[in-house]
Short mmCIF file of C-alpha atoms in Angstrom, two decimals:
data_model
loop_
_atom_site.label_atom_id
_atom_site.label_comp_id
_atom_site.label_asym_id
_atom_site.label_seq_id
_atom_site.Cartn_x
_atom_site.Cartn_y
_atom_site.Cartn_z
CA MET A 1 138.86 96.95 84.91
CA SER A 2 139.90 94.01 82.75
CA ALA A 3 138.40 90.52 82.65
CA ASP A 4 141.21 89.46 85.00
CA ASP A 5 139.69 91.72 87.64
CA LEU A 6 136.45 89.72 87.85
CA LEU A 7 135.43 88.57 91.31
CA ASN A 8 136.16 84.84 91.74
CA ARG A 9 137.72 82.48 94.27
CA GLU A 10 141.25 83.15 93.07
CA ALA A 11 140.76 86.88 93.66
CA LEU A 12 139.54 86.55 97.26
CA LEU A 13 143.01 86.88 98.76
CA ARG A 14 143.29 90.34 97.23
CA LEU A 15 140.38 91.53 99.37
CA ALA A 16 140.72 92.97 102.85
CA PRO A 17 139.95 90.31 105.50
CA GLY A 18 136.68 92.03 106.44
CA GLN A 19 135.48 91.79 102.83
CA ARG A 20 136.07 88.06 102.39
CA PRO A 21 133.41 85.38 102.85
CA ALA A 22 132.84 84.10 106.37
CA VAL A 23 133.53 80.57 105.07
CA ASP A 24 135.86 79.01 102.53
CA PRO A 25 133.49 78.10 99.66
CA ALA A 26 135.76 75.19 98.72
CA GLU A 27 134.89 73.49 102.02
CA LEU A 28 131.10 73.59 101.43
CA ARG A 29 128.92 70.98 99.74
CA THR A 30 125.42 71.30 98.32
CA ARG A 31 123.09 70.51 101.20
CA VAL A 32 120.51 73.19 100.38
CA VAL A 33 118.73 73.69 97.04
CA HIS A 34 117.19 77.10 96.54
CA PHE A 35 114.64 78.03 93.87
CA GLY A 36 114.87 81.71 92.94
CA LEU A 37 118.18 83.39 92.21
CA GLY A 38 117.01 86.92 92.95
CA ALA A 39 118.58 89.61 95.09
CA PHE A 40 116.47 88.88 98.16
CA HIS A 41 117.73 85.32 98.58
CA ARG A 42 121.32 86.44 98.13
CA ALA A 43 120.89 89.16 100.77
CA HIS A 44 118.91 87.05 103.24
CA GLN A 45 118.84 83.21 103.36
CA ALA A 46 122.28 82.91 101.77
CA VAL A 47 123.73 85.17 104.46
CA PHE A 48 122.08 83.25 107.31
CA THR A 49 123.31 79.98 105.78
CA GLU A 50 126.86 81.27 105.36
CA GLN A 51 126.99 82.39 108.99
CA ALA A 52 125.45 79.08 110.16
CA ALA A 53 128.17 77.17 108.29
CA ALA A 54 130.93 79.44 109.59
CA ARG A 55 129.82 79.25 113.22
CA SER A 56 129.04 75.52 113.27
CA GLY A 57 131.84 74.24 111.04
CA GLU A 58 129.24 72.26 109.06
CA PRO A 59 129.52 72.35 105.23
CA TRP A 60 126.13 73.89 104.42
CA GLY A 61 126.43 75.01 100.80
CA ILE A 62 123.61 76.15 98.49
CA THR A 63 122.93 75.34 94.86
CA ALA A 64 120.61 78.04 93.55
CA VAL A 65 118.16 77.28 90.75
CA ALA A 66 116.94 80.12 88.54
CA PRO A 67 113.46 79.40 87.14
CA ARG A 68 114.20 81.38 83.98
CA SER A 69 117.26 83.63 84.04
CA ALA A 70 120.04 81.73 82.28
CA ALA A 71 122.02 84.99 82.04
CA THR A 72 122.11 85.33 85.83
CA VAL A 73 123.25 81.71 86.17
CA ARG A 74 126.05 82.25 83.65
CA ALA A 75 127.17 85.43 85.40
CA LEU A 76 127.21 83.71 88.77
CA ARG A 77 129.14 80.72 87.45
CA ASP A 78 131.70 83.06 85.88
CA GLN A 79 132.35 84.36 89.41
CA ASP A 80 132.59 80.91 91.04
CA CYS A 81 129.14 81.69 92.52
CA LEU A 82 130.53 84.57 94.58
CA TYR A 83 128.87 87.99 94.81
CA SER A 84 129.02 91.02 97.06
CA LEU A 85 126.49 92.34 99.54
CA THR A 86 126.50 96.02 100.50
CA GLU A 87 124.72 97.05 103.67
CA ARG A 88 123.37 100.56 103.21
CA ARG A 89 123.88 102.24 106.55
CA PRO A 90 123.23 105.89 107.37
CA ASP A 91 126.82 106.10 108.66
CA GLY A 92 128.35 104.56 105.53
CA HIS A 93 128.09 101.49 103.31
CA ARG A 94 129.79 98.18 104.14
CA THR A 95 130.59 95.76 101.32
CA ARG A 96 131.70 92.14 101.63
CA VAL A 97 131.59 88.92 99.58
CA VAL A 98 129.16 86.09 100.39
CA GLY A 99 130.40 82.53 99.85
CA SER A 100 127.54 80.16 100.69
CA VAL A 101 126.32 79.62 97.12
CA VAL A 102 128.38 76.83 95.56
CA GLY A 103 126.32 76.01 92.46
CA ALA A 104 123.94 77.69 90.01
CA LEU A 105 121.50 75.98 87.65
CA THR A 106 118.78 77.01 85.21
CA MET A 107 115.60 75.08 85.93
CA GLY A 108 114.69 74.09 82.37
CA PRO A 109 118.01 73.15 80.75
CA ASP A 110 119.37 71.66 83.99
CA ALA A 111 116.20 69.74 84.90
CA ARG A 112 117.92 66.39 85.35
CA THR A 113 120.62 67.88 87.58
CA VAL A 114 117.98 69.65 89.68
CA ASP A 115 116.04 66.40 90.11
CA ALA A 116 119.23 64.54 91.03
CA LEU A 117 119.93 67.09 93.77
CA LEU A 118 116.36 66.91 95.07
CA ALA A 119 116.77 63.12 95.35
CA ASP A 120 120.29 63.35 96.87
CA PRO A 121 120.26 62.08 100.49
CA GLU A 122 122.79 64.76 101.44
CA VAL A 123 120.36 67.52 100.40
CA THR A 124 117.95 67.97 103.31
CA VAL A 125 116.64 71.50 102.74
CA VAL A 126 114.90 73.21 99.83
CA THR A 127 114.15 76.92 100.11
CA LEU A 128 112.11 79.12 97.78
CA THR A 129 111.86 82.82 96.93
CA VAL A 130 109.74 82.79 93.78
CA THR A 131 107.20 85.52 94.77
CA GLU A 132 103.47 84.99 95.14
CA LYS A 133 102.89 84.44 91.43
CA GLY A 134 105.29 81.47 91.38
CA TYR A 135 102.78 79.39 93.35
CA HIS A 136 99.98 79.61 90.74
CA ARG A 137 97.30 79.61 93.42
CA SER A 138 93.62 79.94 92.60
CA PRO A 139 92.25 83.19 94.08
CA SER A 140 89.02 81.41 95.01
CA THR A 141 90.36 78.20 96.59
CA GLY A 142 93.97 78.96 97.55
CA GLY A 143 94.95 75.65 95.95
CA LEU A 144 96.83 75.09 92.71
CA ASP A 145 95.21 76.63 89.65
CA THR A 146 95.51 73.61 87.38
CA ALA A 147 93.83 75.54 84.57
CA ALA A 148 96.61 78.16 84.52
CA GLY A 149 98.49 77.87 81.23
CA PRO A 150 101.97 77.04 82.58
CA VAL A 151 100.59 74.53 85.12
CA ALA A 152 98.36 72.81 82.57
CA ALA A 153 101.31 72.57 80.18
CA ASP A 154 103.56 71.08 82.87
CA LEU A 155 100.96 68.47 83.75
CA THR A 156 101.12 67.17 80.16
CA THR A 157 104.95 67.15 80.10
CA ALA A 158 107.12 64.22 81.17
CA ALA A 159 108.30 64.61 84.78
CA ASP A 160 111.95 64.71 83.71
CA GLY A 161 111.25 67.20 80.94
CA PRO A 162 111.77 70.99 80.93
CA LEU A 163 108.90 71.94 83.25
CA ALA A 164 108.08 75.65 83.27
CA THR A 165 106.78 76.06 86.84
CA VAL A 166 108.71 75.78 90.08
CA VAL A 167 105.74 73.89 91.56
CA GLY A 168 105.98 71.28 88.81
CA ARG A 169 109.76 70.93 89.05
CA LEU A 170 109.64 70.69 92.83
CA ALA A 171 106.82 68.14 92.76
CA ALA A 172 108.67 66.02 90.19
CA GLY A 173 111.89 66.17 92.20
CA LEU A 174 110.16 65.27 95.46
CA ALA A 175 108.38 62.40 93.73
CA ALA A 176 111.75 61.08 92.52
CA ARG A 177 113.08 61.36 96.07
CA MET A 178 110.12 59.43 97.47
CA ARG A 179 110.51 56.71 94.84
CA ALA A 180 114.22 56.38 95.68
CA GLY A 181 113.46 55.98 99.38
CA ALA A 182 115.78 58.88 100.22
CA PRO A 183 115.72 60.39 103.74
CA PRO A 184 113.21 63.09 104.78
CA ILE A 185 113.57 66.66 103.52
CA ASN A 186 112.44 70.16 104.52
CA VAL A 187 110.82 72.45 101.95
CA VAL A 188 110.88 76.01 103.21
CA SER A 189 108.87 78.80 101.59
CA CYS A 190 110.44 82.23 102.10
CA ASP A 191 107.81 84.16 100.15
CA ASN A 192 105.52 86.83 101.59
CA MET A 193 102.27 84.90 101.97
CA ALA A 194 100.18 84.16 105.02
CA ASP A 195 100.83 80.57 106.17
CA ASN A 196 103.35 80.19 103.35
CA GLY A 197 104.42 76.69 104.39
CA ALA A 198 100.90 75.29 104.17
CA ALA A 199 100.31 77.23 100.92
CA LEU A 200 103.38 75.66 99.34
CA GLY A 201 102.54 72.21 100.65
CA ARG A 202 99.05 72.47 99.23
CA VAL A 203 100.06 73.45 95.68
CA VAL A 204 102.74 70.74 95.56
CA HIS A 205 100.27 68.10 96.77
CA ASP A 206 97.63 69.41 94.33
CA TYR A 207 100.11 69.10 91.47
CA ILE A 208 100.90 65.49 92.33
CA ARG A 209 97.20 64.65 92.67
CA ALA A 210 96.53 66.23 89.25
CA SER A 211 99.45 64.40 87.60
CA ALA A 212 99.15 61.25 85.52
CA TRP A 213 101.76 59.42 87.62
CA PRO A 214 100.42 55.93 88.39
CA ASP A 215 102.10 55.93 91.82
CA ARG A 216 100.87 59.38 92.89
CA ALA A 217 98.90 58.01 95.86
CA GLU A 218 101.98 56.20 97.21
CA ILE A 219 104.10 59.34 96.71
CA LEU A 220 101.63 61.44 98.70
CA ASP A 221 101.51 58.84 101.47
CA ARG A 222 105.30 58.87 101.83
CA MET A 223 105.46 62.67 101.64
CA ALA A 224 103.13 62.89 104.64
CA GLU A 225 105.93 61.37 106.73
CA ALA A 226 109.04 62.49 104.88
CA VAL A 227 108.49 66.09 103.71
CA ALA A 228 108.02 69.06 106.06
CA PHE A 229 106.69 72.43 104.87
CA PRO A 230 107.46 74.78 107.80
CA ALA A 231 106.06 78.30 107.71
CA THR A 232 108.51 81.22 107.83
CA VAL A 233 108.68 84.98 108.02
CA VAL A 234 111.53 86.73 106.22
CA ASP A 235 112.33 90.40 106.51
CA ARG A 236 114.97 92.59 104.93
CA ILE A 237 114.51 95.49 102.55
CA VAL A 238 116.51 94.66 99.42
CA PRO A 239 116.18 97.27 96.65
CA ALA A 240 116.74 96.45 93.01
CA THR A 241 120.43 96.86 92.17
CA SER A 242 121.20 100.01 90.18
CA GLU A 243 124.15 100.87 87.97
CA ALA A 244 125.35 103.18 90.74
CA ASP A 245 125.25 100.23 93.13
CA ARG A 246 127.35 98.18 90.73
CA ALA A 247 129.93 100.94 90.39
CA ALA A 248 130.08 101.40 94.17
CA ALA A 249 130.55 97.66 94.76
CA ASP A 250 133.33 97.50 92.15
CA ALA A 251 135.07 100.46 93.78
CA ALA A 252 134.77 98.99 97.27
CA LEU A 253 136.14 95.60 96.16
CA GLY A 254 138.73 96.82 93.69
CA MET A 255 137.39 94.26 91.22
CA ARG A 256 134.32 93.72 89.07
CA ASP A 257 131.19 92.08 90.46
CA ALA A 258 128.46 91.45 87.88
CA LEU A 259 125.85 90.49 90.50
CA PRO A 260 126.11 92.75 93.56
CA VAL A 261 123.17 93.12 95.92
CA THR A 262 122.38 95.76 98.50
CA GLY A 263 120.21 95.72 101.60
CA GLU A 264 119.36 97.53 104.78
CA PRO A 265 121.25 96.56 107.96
CA TYR A 266 118.13 94.98 109.49
CA ARG A 267 117.29 91.34 108.74
CA GLN A 268 115.00 88.85 110.44
CA TRP A 269 114.03 85.22 109.91
CA VAL A 270 111.32 83.51 111.98
CA LEU A 271 110.71 79.81 111.30
CA GLU A 272 108.14 77.32 112.48
CA ASP A 273 110.06 74.67 114.42
CA SER A 274 108.61 71.68 112.56
CA PHE A 275 111.46 70.25 110.50
CA ALA A 276 111.65 66.62 109.36
CA ALA A 277 115.35 66.51 108.50
CA PRO A 278 118.68 68.18 109.38
CA ARG A 279 118.92 71.90 108.66
CA PRO A 280 121.55 74.64 108.97
CA PRO A 281 121.75 76.02 112.53
CA TRP A 282 120.41 79.40 111.38
CA GLU A 283 119.73 80.34 115.02
CA LEU A 284 123.50 80.87 115.39
CA ASP A 285 123.00 83.99 113.26
CA GLY A 286 119.86 85.17 115.04
CA ALA A 287 117.07 83.26 113.29
CA LEU A 288 114.15 82.58 115.61
CA PHE A 289 112.48 79.14 115.80
CA VAL A 290 108.98 79.23 117.26
CA PRO A 291 105.98 76.87 117.57
CA ASP A 292 103.76 79.22 115.55
CA VAL A 293 104.93 81.96 113.17
CA ALA A 294 101.42 83.32 112.55
CA PRO A 295 101.71 86.31 114.92
CA TYR A 296 104.99 87.36 113.31
CA GLN A 297 103.74 86.60 109.82
CA LEU A 298 100.54 88.60 110.11
CA THR A 299 102.34 91.52 111.75
CA LYS A 300 104.87 91.70 108.94
CA LEU A 301 102.35 91.16 106.13
CA ARG A 302 99.84 93.69 107.41
CA LEU A 303 102.14 96.32 108.90
CA LEU A 304 105.43 96.25 106.98
CA ASN A 305 104.28 94.83 103.63
CA GLY A 306 100.92 96.56 103.91
CA SER A 307 102.58 99.93 104.58
CA HIS A 308 105.10 99.33 101.80
CA SER A 309 102.34 98.77 99.25
CA ALA A 310 100.38 101.78 100.47
CA LEU A 311 103.45 104.02 100.26
CA ALA A 312 104.21 102.65 96.79
CA TYR A 313 100.83 103.47 95.24
CA LEU A 314 100.27 106.75 97.09
CA GLY A 315 103.82 107.93 96.45
CA SER A 316 103.56 107.09 92.76
CA ALA A 317 100.28 109.00 92.55
CA THR A 318 102.10 112.13 93.74
CA GLY A 319 105.11 111.71 91.46
CA LEU A 320 107.54 110.26 94.01
CA THR A 321 109.85 107.35 93.20
CA THR A 322 111.33 105.91 96.42
CA ILE A 323 110.24 104.88 99.91
CA ALA A 324 112.64 107.38 101.49
CA GLY A 325 111.06 110.06 99.32
CA THR A 326 107.57 109.19 100.53
CA MET A 327 108.77 109.37 104.13
CA ALA A 328 110.04 112.90 103.46
CA ALA A 329 106.56 113.94 102.29
CA ASP A 330 104.37 115.61 104.91
CA TRP A 331 101.96 112.64 104.84
CA GLY A 332 104.48 109.75 104.90
CA GLU A 333 104.83 109.20 108.63
CA ARG A 334 101.12 109.88 109.20
CA LEU A 335 100.21 107.23 106.66
CA VAL A 336 102.41 104.52 108.21
CA ARG A 337 101.24 105.23 111.75
CA ALA A 338 97.58 105.48 110.71
CA LEU A 339 97.69 102.24 108.70
CA CYS A 340 99.39 100.36 111.53
CA ALA A 341 96.85 101.68 114.05
CA GLU A 342 93.91 100.80 111.78
CA VAL A 343 95.11 97.24 111.15
CA ALA A 344 96.44 96.53 114.68
CA PRO A 345 93.10 95.17 116.01
CA THR A 346 93.31 92.32 113.47
CA LEU A 347 96.67 91.08 114.78
CA PRO A 348 97.18 88.27 117.33
CA ALA A 349 97.69 89.47 120.90
CA ASP A 350 100.84 87.35 121.32
CA GLY A 351 102.71 88.94 118.41
CA PRO A 352 105.07 91.93 118.28
CA ASP A 353 103.75 95.17 119.77
CA PRO A 354 102.18 97.11 116.84
CA VAL A 355 103.18 100.55 118.15
CA ALA A 356 106.83 99.56 118.68
CA TYR A 357 106.79 97.77 115.31
CA ALA A 358 105.54 100.94 113.62
CA ASP A 359 108.31 102.94 115.32
CA ASP A 360 110.90 100.54 113.88
CA LEU A 361 109.31 100.77 110.44
CA LEU A 362 109.65 104.54 110.43
CA VAL A 363 113.38 104.27 111.16
CA ARG A 364 113.87 101.64 108.46
CA PHE A 365 111.78 103.43 105.83
CA ARG A 366 113.54 106.76 106.47
CA ASN A 367 117.06 105.32 106.01
CA PRO A 368 118.60 107.91 103.63
CA ALA A 369 121.01 105.34 102.25
CA MET A 370 118.19 103.20 100.86
CA HIS A 371 116.75 103.84 97.39
CA HIS A 372 113.90 101.36 97.35
CA LEU A 373 111.88 102.04 94.22
CA LEU A 374 108.11 102.40 94.50
CA ARG A 375 107.68 100.76 91.11
CA GLN A 376 109.48 97.64 92.35
CA ILE A 377 107.28 97.43 95.46
CA GLY A 378 104.12 98.17 93.48
CA SER A 379 104.67 95.41 90.91
CA ASP A 380 102.30 92.40 90.92
CA GLY A 381 99.83 94.35 93.04
CA SER A 382 96.88 92.12 92.19
CA LEU A 383 98.69 89.30 94.01
CA LYS A 384 100.28 91.29 96.81
CA ILE A 385 97.36 93.32 98.11
CA THR A 386 95.11 90.26 98.33
CA GLU A 387 97.53 89.11 101.05
CA ARG A 388 98.55 92.45 102.55
CA TRP A 389 95.29 94.44 102.73
CA LEU A 390 92.17 92.47 101.93
CA PRO A 391 92.05 89.99 104.85
CA ALA A 392 92.40 92.84 107.37
CA LEU A 393 89.86 94.90 105.45
CA ARG A 394 87.33 92.04 105.57
CA GLU A 395 87.88 91.48 109.28
CA LEU A 396 87.55 95.16 110.20
CA ARG A 397 84.42 95.69 108.11
CA ALA A 398 82.85 92.55 109.56
CA ARG A 399 83.32 94.14 112.99
CA GLY A 400 81.75 97.38 111.83
CA ALA A 401 85.06 99.25 112.19
CA SER A 402 85.91 102.17 109.91
CA THR A 403 88.68 101.59 107.37
CA PRO A 404 89.65 105.00 105.92
CA VAL A 405 93.36 104.26 105.46
CA LEU A 406 92.83 100.97 103.67
CA GLU A 407 90.21 102.66 101.49
CA LEU A 408 92.74 105.36 100.61
CA ALA A 409 95.38 102.73 99.80
CA LEU A 410 92.90 100.78 97.65
CA ALA A 411 92.03 103.93 95.76
CA ALA A 412 95.71 104.57 95.00
CA TRP A 413 96.15 100.98 93.80
CA ALA A 414 92.99 101.25 91.68
CA ASP A 415 94.25 104.46 90.08
CA SER A 416 97.61 102.81 89.31
CA THR A 417 95.82 100.17 87.20
CA ARG A 418 94.41 102.92 84.99
CA ARG A 419 97.74 104.54 84.19
CA ALA A 420 99.72 103.27 81.22
CA ASP A 421 102.94 103.80 83.18
CA GLY A 422 101.66 101.89 86.21
CA PRO A 423 103.67 99.06 87.76
CA PRO A 424 103.70 95.70 85.93
CA ASP A 425 101.05 93.18 86.95
CA PRO A 426 100.17 89.69 85.68
CA ALA A 427 96.49 90.73 85.61
CA ALA A 428 97.18 94.06 83.87
CA GLU A 429 94.96 93.35 80.86
CA ALA A 430 91.95 92.38 82.98
CA LEU A 431 92.49 95.34 85.31
CA THR A 432 92.80 97.88 82.49
CA ALA A 433 89.60 96.55 80.95
CA CYS A 434 87.71 97.66 84.07
CA TRP A 435 88.27 101.31 83.12
CA GLU A 436 85.55 101.72 80.51
CA PRO A 437 84.98 105.44 79.84
CA ALA A 438 81.25 105.35 80.58
CA THR A 439 81.57 103.35 83.80
CA ARG A 440 80.86 105.07 87.12
CA PRO A 441 83.93 105.13 89.41
CA ALA A 442 82.28 102.93 92.05
CA GLU A 443 81.47 100.35 89.36
CA THR A 444 85.08 100.43 88.20
CA VAL A 445 86.25 99.77 91.76
CA ARG A 446 83.74 96.93 91.97
CA ALA A 447 85.08 95.40 88.74
CA LEU A 448 88.69 95.72 89.92
CA LEU A 449 87.90 93.90 93.16
CA ARG A 450 86.25 91.13 91.21
CA VAL A 451 89.43 90.68 89.17
CA LEU A 452 91.17 90.14 92.51
CA GLY A 453 88.66 87.42 93.38
CA ALA A 454 87.27 89.62 96.18
CA VAL A 455 83.60 89.29 95.22
CA ASP A 456 82.49 89.91 98.80
CA LEU A 457 84.26 93.26 98.92
CA ALA A 458 83.05 94.12 95.41
CA ASP A 459 79.48 93.70 96.68
CA ASP A 460 80.11 96.08 99.59
CA ASP A 461 78.47 99.24 98.22
CA ALA A 462 79.72 101.45 101.06
CA LEU A 463 83.32 100.31 100.45
CA THR A 464 83.31 100.75 96.68
CA ALA A 465 81.76 104.21 97.05
CA ALA A 466 84.31 105.23 99.68
CA VAL A 467 87.21 104.08 97.51
CA ALA A 468 85.79 105.84 94.45
CA ASP A 469 85.37 109.06 96.47
CA ARG A 470 89.14 109.11 97.07
CA LEU A 471 90.08 109.05 93.39
CA PRO A 472 89.68 112.76 92.49
CA ALA A 473 92.10 113.97 95.19
CA LEU A 474 94.68 111.36 94.21
CA ARG A 475 94.46 112.36 90.56
CA ALA A 476 95.11 115.91 91.66
CA GLY A 477 98.25 114.72 93.46
CA ARG A 478 96.86 115.07 96.99
CA VAL A 479 97.18 112.44 99.72
CA GLU A 480 94.63 113.07 102.43
CA VAL A 481 95.38 110.87 105.45
#
């Protein structure tokens, strides 16, 4: 295909009606700013927002801000911010173009434009998908780690300068909005963390408190009335886009798309109904607004995300590469059901039924059209498993309950930190250092848990011994559920 065949607004009329955006992008305005230009946002919140705009007739457009990837921003701009989404269905793929993103910025070079949008009265929603590590939380306090290099550097940089952290940029933009007396705004975390709204609110407030801004107390006082941080639960399996995916999207569209995304048919969005300003009517596309998202959040974190991480580390230990591949192994279904059953007693009684939820997970994980890579899921494990496994593990052990499946999963994660080809992790150097040749396995497990900030679990001799006892079988390629 030639450069003239690139996906853009002019080319939309060449697509079949079912492949075109649900809205005319030219009729949208930036009313949502999103931090994080990854595949998940484009396959999830952007789709809900597009459908909300189409069904309400309201011009809810998104300007997406990439924290680092200038190349992605350039590619998106070259396509008039259009991209395709392919739903991977067992009965055949379905590809269409999404039109809700109307602007793309790079956080550093476009800092002034980002701040202007955050202070714009017409912008009433900020959403984020920056992963757990983007919050720079202290493992011990849950608040902002002001000693972390990027955070400390931002705190010594002028507020309108090229701040390196999303927390810093967001705090600076919100401060400018408060100073301007602009209307209230909603800041919506869409990252997989327990109580993600409160977590985001805390690190933003901590940043402002730690700043040198002379009016920081006044800013915080106004934010208490004018900025809402609702909690949310997001769910859709969105694999990393492969070259085969790109070729398939190009073939389906009859034109070139540099930024296609793929996802499973299932998607869910549960939001705490505590907004301070206008928002897209996402409920028109099936989003659920509830007084308390905790039951949904804990169920997803501990069952779906917890199972995903367990499958990732155990599958990798046996030489597998995808979630569908692990489900085809003789232990795959047993692992998911056993983990869900083990963790179920820690879930709120008013949440989704754990048995029915596990049944749905099996269907989703087995989808033969999905190629969700274990390495992708296993990345940043030191951050993910502290949310997905450790709280349930603490609660169960405090009750005196047995935890064999979580011990098995922990052993697989521990073993992955030893391997040179293990998944990337921000704490990789500290984790690798735990594997001294002369150290007893239980002591290695203890050291690894301490790196996670889980000193209480590290001091649990029965747990560290049980995890260490699982290592030989895993190294021999056996998963014993």
